[in-house]
Short mmCIF file of N, CA and C in Angstrom, two decimals:
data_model
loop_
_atom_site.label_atom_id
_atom_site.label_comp_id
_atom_site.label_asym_id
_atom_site.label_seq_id
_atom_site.Cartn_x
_atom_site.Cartn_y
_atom_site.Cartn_z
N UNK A 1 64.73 21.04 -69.18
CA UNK A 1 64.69 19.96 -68.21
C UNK A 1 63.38 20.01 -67.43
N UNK A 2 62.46 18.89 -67.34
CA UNK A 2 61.63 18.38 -66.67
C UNK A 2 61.53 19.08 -65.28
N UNK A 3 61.17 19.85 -64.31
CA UNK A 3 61.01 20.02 -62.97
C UNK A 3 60.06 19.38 -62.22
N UNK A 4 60.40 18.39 -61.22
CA UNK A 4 59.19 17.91 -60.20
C UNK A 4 58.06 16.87 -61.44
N UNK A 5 59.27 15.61 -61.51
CA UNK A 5 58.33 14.89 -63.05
C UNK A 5 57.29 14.16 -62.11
N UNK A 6 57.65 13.71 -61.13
CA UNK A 6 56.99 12.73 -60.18
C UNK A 6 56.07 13.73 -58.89
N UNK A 7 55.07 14.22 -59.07
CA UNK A 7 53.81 14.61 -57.96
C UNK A 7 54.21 13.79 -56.43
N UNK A 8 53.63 14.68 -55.44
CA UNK A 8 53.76 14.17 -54.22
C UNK A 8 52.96 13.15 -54.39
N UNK A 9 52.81 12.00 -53.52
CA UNK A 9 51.64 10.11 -53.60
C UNK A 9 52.01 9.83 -54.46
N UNK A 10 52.30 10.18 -55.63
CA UNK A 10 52.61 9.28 -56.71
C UNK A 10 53.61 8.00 -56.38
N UNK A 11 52.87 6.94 -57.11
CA UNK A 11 53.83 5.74 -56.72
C UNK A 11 55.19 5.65 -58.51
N UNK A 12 56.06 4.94 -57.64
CA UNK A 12 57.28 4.74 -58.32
C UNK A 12 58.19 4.11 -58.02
N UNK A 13 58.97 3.57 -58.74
CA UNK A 13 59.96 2.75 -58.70
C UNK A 13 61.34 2.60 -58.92
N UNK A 14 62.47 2.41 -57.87
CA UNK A 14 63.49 2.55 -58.41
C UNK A 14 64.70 1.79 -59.24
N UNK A 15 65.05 2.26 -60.24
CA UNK A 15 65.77 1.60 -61.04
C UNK A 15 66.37 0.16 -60.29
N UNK A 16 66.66 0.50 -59.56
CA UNK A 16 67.85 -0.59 -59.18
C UNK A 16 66.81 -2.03 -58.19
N UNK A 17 65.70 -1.38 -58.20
CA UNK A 17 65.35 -2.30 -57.28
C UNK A 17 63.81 -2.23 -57.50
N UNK A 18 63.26 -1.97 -58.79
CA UNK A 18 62.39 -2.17 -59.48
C UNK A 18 60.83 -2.85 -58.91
N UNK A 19 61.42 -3.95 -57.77
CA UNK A 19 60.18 -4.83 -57.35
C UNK A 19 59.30 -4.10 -56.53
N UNK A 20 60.05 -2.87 -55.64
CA UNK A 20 59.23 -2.02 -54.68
C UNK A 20 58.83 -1.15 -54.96
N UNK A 21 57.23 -1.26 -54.47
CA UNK A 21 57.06 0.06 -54.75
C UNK A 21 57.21 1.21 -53.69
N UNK A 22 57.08 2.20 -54.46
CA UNK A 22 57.24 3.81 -53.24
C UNK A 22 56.19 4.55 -53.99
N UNK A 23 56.00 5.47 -52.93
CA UNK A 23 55.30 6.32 -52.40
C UNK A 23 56.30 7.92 -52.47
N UNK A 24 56.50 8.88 -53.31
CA UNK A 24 56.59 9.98 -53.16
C UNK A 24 56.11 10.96 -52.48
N UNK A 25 56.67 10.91 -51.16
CA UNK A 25 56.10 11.67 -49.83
C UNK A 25 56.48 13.10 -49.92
N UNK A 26 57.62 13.34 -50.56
CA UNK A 26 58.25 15.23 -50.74
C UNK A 26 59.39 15.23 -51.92
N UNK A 27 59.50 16.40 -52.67
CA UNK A 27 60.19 16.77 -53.38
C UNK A 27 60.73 17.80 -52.99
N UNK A 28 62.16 18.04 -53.25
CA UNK A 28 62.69 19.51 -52.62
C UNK A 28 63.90 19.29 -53.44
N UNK A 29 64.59 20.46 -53.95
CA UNK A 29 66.21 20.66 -54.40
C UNK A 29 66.49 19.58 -55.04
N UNK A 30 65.33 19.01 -56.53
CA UNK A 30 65.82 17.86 -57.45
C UNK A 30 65.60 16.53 -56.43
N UNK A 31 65.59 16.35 -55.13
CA UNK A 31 65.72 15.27 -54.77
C UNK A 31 63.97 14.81 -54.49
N UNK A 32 63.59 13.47 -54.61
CA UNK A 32 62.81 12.89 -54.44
C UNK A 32 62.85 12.13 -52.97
N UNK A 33 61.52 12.65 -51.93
CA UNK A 33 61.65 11.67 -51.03
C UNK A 33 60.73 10.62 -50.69
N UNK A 34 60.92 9.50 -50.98
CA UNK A 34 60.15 8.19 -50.90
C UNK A 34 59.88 7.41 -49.73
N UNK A 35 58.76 6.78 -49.54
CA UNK A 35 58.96 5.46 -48.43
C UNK A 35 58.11 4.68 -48.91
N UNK A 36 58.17 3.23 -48.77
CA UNK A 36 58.24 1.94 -49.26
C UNK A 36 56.44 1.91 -48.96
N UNK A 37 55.78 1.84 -49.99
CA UNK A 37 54.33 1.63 -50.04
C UNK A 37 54.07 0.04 -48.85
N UNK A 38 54.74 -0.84 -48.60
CA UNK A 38 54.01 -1.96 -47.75
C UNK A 38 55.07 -2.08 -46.30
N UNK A 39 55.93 -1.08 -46.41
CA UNK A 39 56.44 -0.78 -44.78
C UNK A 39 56.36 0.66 -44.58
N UNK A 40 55.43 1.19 -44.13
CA UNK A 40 55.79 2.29 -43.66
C UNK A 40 56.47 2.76 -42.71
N UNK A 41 56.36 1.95 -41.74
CA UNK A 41 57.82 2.61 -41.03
C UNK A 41 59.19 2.18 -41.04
N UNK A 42 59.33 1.79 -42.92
CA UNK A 42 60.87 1.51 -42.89
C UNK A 42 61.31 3.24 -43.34
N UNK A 43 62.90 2.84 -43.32
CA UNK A 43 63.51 3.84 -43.54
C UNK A 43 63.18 4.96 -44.79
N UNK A 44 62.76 6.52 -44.80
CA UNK A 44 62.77 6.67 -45.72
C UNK A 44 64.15 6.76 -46.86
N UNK A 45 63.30 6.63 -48.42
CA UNK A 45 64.89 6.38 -49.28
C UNK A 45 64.65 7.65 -50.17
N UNK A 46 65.61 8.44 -50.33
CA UNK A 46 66.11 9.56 -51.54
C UNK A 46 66.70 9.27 -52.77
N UNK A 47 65.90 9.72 -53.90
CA UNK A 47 66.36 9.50 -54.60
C UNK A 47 66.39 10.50 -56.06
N UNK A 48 67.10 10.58 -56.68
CA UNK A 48 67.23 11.63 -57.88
C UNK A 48 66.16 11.49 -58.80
N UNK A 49 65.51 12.28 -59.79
CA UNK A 49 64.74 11.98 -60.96
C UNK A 49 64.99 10.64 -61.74
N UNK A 50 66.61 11.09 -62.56
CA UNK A 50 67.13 10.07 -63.16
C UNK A 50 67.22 8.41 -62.38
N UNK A 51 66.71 8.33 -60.67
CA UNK A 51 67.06 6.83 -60.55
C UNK A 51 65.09 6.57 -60.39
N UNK A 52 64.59 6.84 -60.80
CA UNK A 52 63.33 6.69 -60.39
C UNK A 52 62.25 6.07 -62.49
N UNK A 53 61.42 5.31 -61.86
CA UNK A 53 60.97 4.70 -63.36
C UNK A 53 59.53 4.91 -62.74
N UNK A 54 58.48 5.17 -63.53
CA UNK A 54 57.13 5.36 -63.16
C UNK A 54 56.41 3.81 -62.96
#
């Protein structure tokens, strides 16, 4: 299994909602933590390897 597929800055996208992009701000314990490349001060979003598309 893949560890840490997605680099911290790296931009990405999540499955379900494909149109936004993110920003990979931290990785820790499999989880991915993102925030929205054209709001930065929206909420950050978590998300697993498997929900994330390059």
């Amino acid at each position: 299994m893949i560890e840490n597929q997605y680099p911290e800055g790296s931009t990405v996208y999540a499955k379900v909602n494909p149109d936004v992009k993110l920003t990979v701000r931290r990785y820790a314990r499999r989880i991915y933590y993102c925030t929205v490349q054209d709001k930065p001060s929206h909420k950050e979003m978590v998300y697993y390897d498997r929900e994330l598309l390059k």
